[in-house]
Amino acid sequence: MSVSVLGSGAFGTALAISLAGKGPVTLWARSGEQAQTMQATRRNDTRLPGVALPDAITVTAEITLACQSDVLLLAVPMQKLRDVLSVHGADLKGRILVACCKGIELSTGFGPIAVIEQVLPNARTALLTGPSFADDIARGLPTALTLACADADLGTRLQQALTTANLRLYRTTDVTGAELGGALKNVMAIACGACIGAGLGDSARAALMTRGFAEMQRFAAMRGARPETLMGLSGLGDLVLTCSSELSRNFRFGLSLGRNESFDAATTVEGVATANAMAAIASAEGLDMPICQTVAQLSRGAYSVAEALQSLLNRPLKEE
Ligand SMILES: NC(=O)C1=CN([C@@H]2O[C@H](COP(=O)(O)OP(=O)(O)OC[C@H]3O[C@@H](n4cnc5c(N)ncnc54)[C@H](O)[C@@H]3O)[C@@H](O)[C@H]2O)C=CC1
Ligand SMILES: O=C(CO)COP(=O)(O)O
């Protein structure tokens, strides 16, 4: 199966580098200037500095060229996915589309697979998600991810095609569980960053991760996900990674909230829109998601970290 990656940010570039160890990969950048620079310099200095692009990668801004591959990895931010699919629908038609984004669309409450299926109803879809920093993948460090595909046969073929020397893929047919694990852990990472930034300590962070995980499981169960999926790489695995490392942009965004510092608005922080989307769904469904609701309020500036802490601690006492 030939592979292209659409989206030349940190994750798209890292995936292309890893896959290039197996054969030619086309990496699509939306900006012609960026594609030319990357193709000439063999680097992505804006998103992944210090890593060389192997010769097997061709960087192009020609979407038609990129869409000639059998499998297209969609490595764009969640809130931009619909735009990319709508603008390039004619080229994407008939290809296998693997969403690599983590989040919930704010305007619809949909995960990436539902967005793809709404815009391109006959698409064959899968999701690649799990604990992995782009920088680690690009430097060849070992990583394990989840490949979720409702079609078990296609999932098996994609698992073979996308496993690389440093990227070990596990397979599931539980797309909903895999999507929600990746989306919700970002919200919890913001909460944990805010907790550490405000100097509340590692014990408080452990409490947030644990109670946050309970929220993730509750939400996923409501959506029909399998409980064991949340216990896996996309869920517990990604929660642990993102809530405990300053390499995470969501965690760093939380840190800035906790420290009352500014944060670069151009940085992709998927957890903000996802927290707001989840909070709205939880309210509508009457589901108890206090950490998610608090992160949504914090991210909108409706709460200070001190107020957020009080609102969480003042909740009625309950059974674990
Ligand atoms: N960076 C990481 O370590 C990881 C990222 N991810 C996920 O991958 C997704 C992408 O993240 P990153 O690559 O890190 O973000 P990024 O900010 O580094 O790159 C985003 C890319 O999307 C492109 N883009 C944005 N809007 C677009 C549009 N309308 N049309 C075409 N292209 C557009 C940008 O030009 C940029 O190349 C996110 O959902 C993230 O959660 C998943 C695992 C690891
Ligand atoms: O998803 C990631 C790690 O699995 C990357 O996390 P951030 O988007 O918070 O940097």
GROMACS .gro file of N, CA and C in nm, residues 79 104-107 109 184 187 190 253 269-283 291-302:
model
  111
   79GLN      N    1  -1.002   2.070   1.446
   79GLN     CA    2  -1.099   2.173   1.407
   79GLN      C    3  -1.082   2.216   1.261
  104ILE      N    4  -1.252   1.655   1.939
  104ILE     CA    5  -1.395   1.652   1.908
  104ILE      C    6  -1.426   1.785   1.840
  105GLU      N    7  -1.499   1.778   1.730
  105GLU     CA    8  -1.532   1.901   1.657
  105GLU      C    9  -1.628   1.984   1.742
  106LEU      N   10  -1.591   2.111   1.760
  106LEU     CA   11  -1.669   2.197   1.850
  106LEU      C   12  -1.810   2.221   1.797
  107SER      N   13  -1.823   2.241   1.665
  107SER     CA   14  -1.953   2.279   1.611
  107SER      C   15  -2.053   2.163   1.608
  109GLY      N   16  -1.979   1.822   1.783
  109GLY     CA   17  -1.958   1.716   1.883
  109GLY      C   18  -1.912   1.586   1.820
  184LEU      N   19  -1.001   1.306   2.491
  184LEU     CA   20  -1.024   1.348   2.630
  184LEU      C   21  -0.896   1.361   2.711
  187VAL      N   22  -0.774   1.715   2.741
  187VAL     CA   23  -0.845   1.799   2.838
  187VAL      C   24  -0.784   1.779   2.977
  190ILE      N   25  -0.451   1.953   3.020
  190ILE     CA   26  -0.461   2.096   3.052
  190ILE      C   27  -0.485   2.113   3.202
  253PHE      N   28   0.010   2.442   2.791
  253PHE     CA   29  -0.095   2.543   2.793
  253PHE      C   30  -0.155   2.554   2.934
  269VAL      N   31  -0.334   2.341   2.032
  269VAL     CA   32  -0.372   2.288   2.166
  269VAL      C   33  -0.513   2.232   2.150
  270GLU      N   34  -0.521   2.102   2.118
  270GLU     CA   35  -0.650   2.042   2.084
  270GLU      C   36  -0.749   2.038   2.200
  271GLY      N   37  -0.696   2.037   2.324
  271GLY     CA   38  -0.783   2.016   2.441
  271GLY      C   39  -0.881   2.129   2.468
  272VAL      N   40  -0.853   2.250   2.417
  272VAL     CA   41  -0.942   2.363   2.448
  272VAL      C   42  -1.079   2.343   2.380
  273ALA      N   43  -1.078   2.326   2.249
  273ALA     CA   44  -1.206   2.307   2.178
  273ALA      C   45  -1.274   2.179   2.226
  274THR      N   46  -1.192   2.076   2.250
  274THR     CA   47  -1.251   1.948   2.294
  274THR      C   48  -1.318   1.963   2.430
  275ALA      N   49  -1.255   2.035   2.522
  275ALA     CA   50  -1.317   2.055   2.655
  275ALA      C   51  -1.451   2.124   2.640
  276ASN      N   52  -1.456   2.224   2.554
  276ASN     CA   53  -1.581   2.298   2.536
  276ASN      C   54  -1.688   2.211   2.468
  277ALA      N   55  -1.645   2.133   2.370
  277ALA     CA   56  -1.740   2.042   2.303
  277ALA      C   57  -1.793   1.939   2.403
  278MET      N   58  -1.702   1.879   2.480
  278MET     CA   59  -1.740   1.775   2.577
  278MET      C   60  -1.830   1.832   2.687
  279ALA      N   61  -1.796   1.952   2.733
  279ALA     CA   62  -1.873   2.013   2.841
  279ALA      C   63  -2.018   2.035   2.794
  280ALA      N   64  -2.033   2.079   2.669
  280ALA     CA   65  -2.168   2.102   2.616
  280ALA      C   66  -2.245   1.971   2.606
  281ILE      N   67  -2.178   1.866   2.557
  281ILE     CA   68  -2.245   1.736   2.543
  281ILE      C   69  -2.282   1.682   2.682
  282ALA      N   70  -2.186   1.692   2.776
  282ALA     CA   71  -2.210   1.638   2.910
  282ALA      C   72  -2.330   1.709   2.975
  283SER      N   73  -2.337   1.842   2.959
  283SER     CA   74  -2.451   1.916   3.016
  283SER      C   75  -2.581   1.869   2.953
  291ILE      N   76  -1.428   1.784   3.582
  291ILE     CA   77  -1.295   1.833   3.540
  291ILE      C   78  -1.304   1.893   3.400
  292CYS      N   79  -1.375   1.824   3.315
  292CYS     CA   80  -1.395   1.873   3.178
  292CYS      C   81  -1.465   2.009   3.180
  293GLN      N   82  -1.570   2.021   3.260
  293GLN     CA   83  -1.644   2.148   3.270
  293GLN      C   84  -1.551   2.258   3.321
  294THR      N   85  -1.466   2.223   3.419
  294THR     CA   86  -1.377   2.322   3.478
  294THR      C   87  -1.272   2.369   3.376
  295VAL      N   88  -1.217   2.273   3.299
  295VAL     CA   89  -1.117   2.311   3.197
  295VAL      C   90  -1.183   2.401   3.091
  296ALA      N   91  -1.307   2.369   3.055
  296ALA     CA   92  -1.378   2.455   2.957
  296ALA      C   93  -1.389   2.597   3.012
  297GLN      N   94  -1.426   2.608   3.137
  297GLN     CA   95  -1.441   2.742   3.199
  297GLN      C   96  -1.306   2.814   3.207
  298LEU      N   97  -1.205   2.739   3.249
  298LEU     CA   98  -1.069   2.796   3.261
  298LEU      C   99  -1.020   2.848   3.126
  299SER      N  100  -1.039   2.766   3.023
  299SER     CA  101  -0.986   2.801   2.890
  299SER      C  102  -1.057   2.923   2.833
  300ARG      N  103  -1.180   2.947   2.877
  300ARG     CA  104  -1.253   3.066   2.829
  300ARG      C  105  -1.224   3.187   2.916
  301GLY      N  106  -1.146   3.168   3.021
  301GLY     CA  107  -1.115   3.278   3.113
  301GLY      C  108  -1.229   3.307   3.208
  302ALA      N  109  -1.326   3.214   3.215
  302ALA     CA  110  -1.442   3.237   3.303
  302ALA      C  111  -1.408   3.208   3.449
   0.00000   0.00000   0.00000
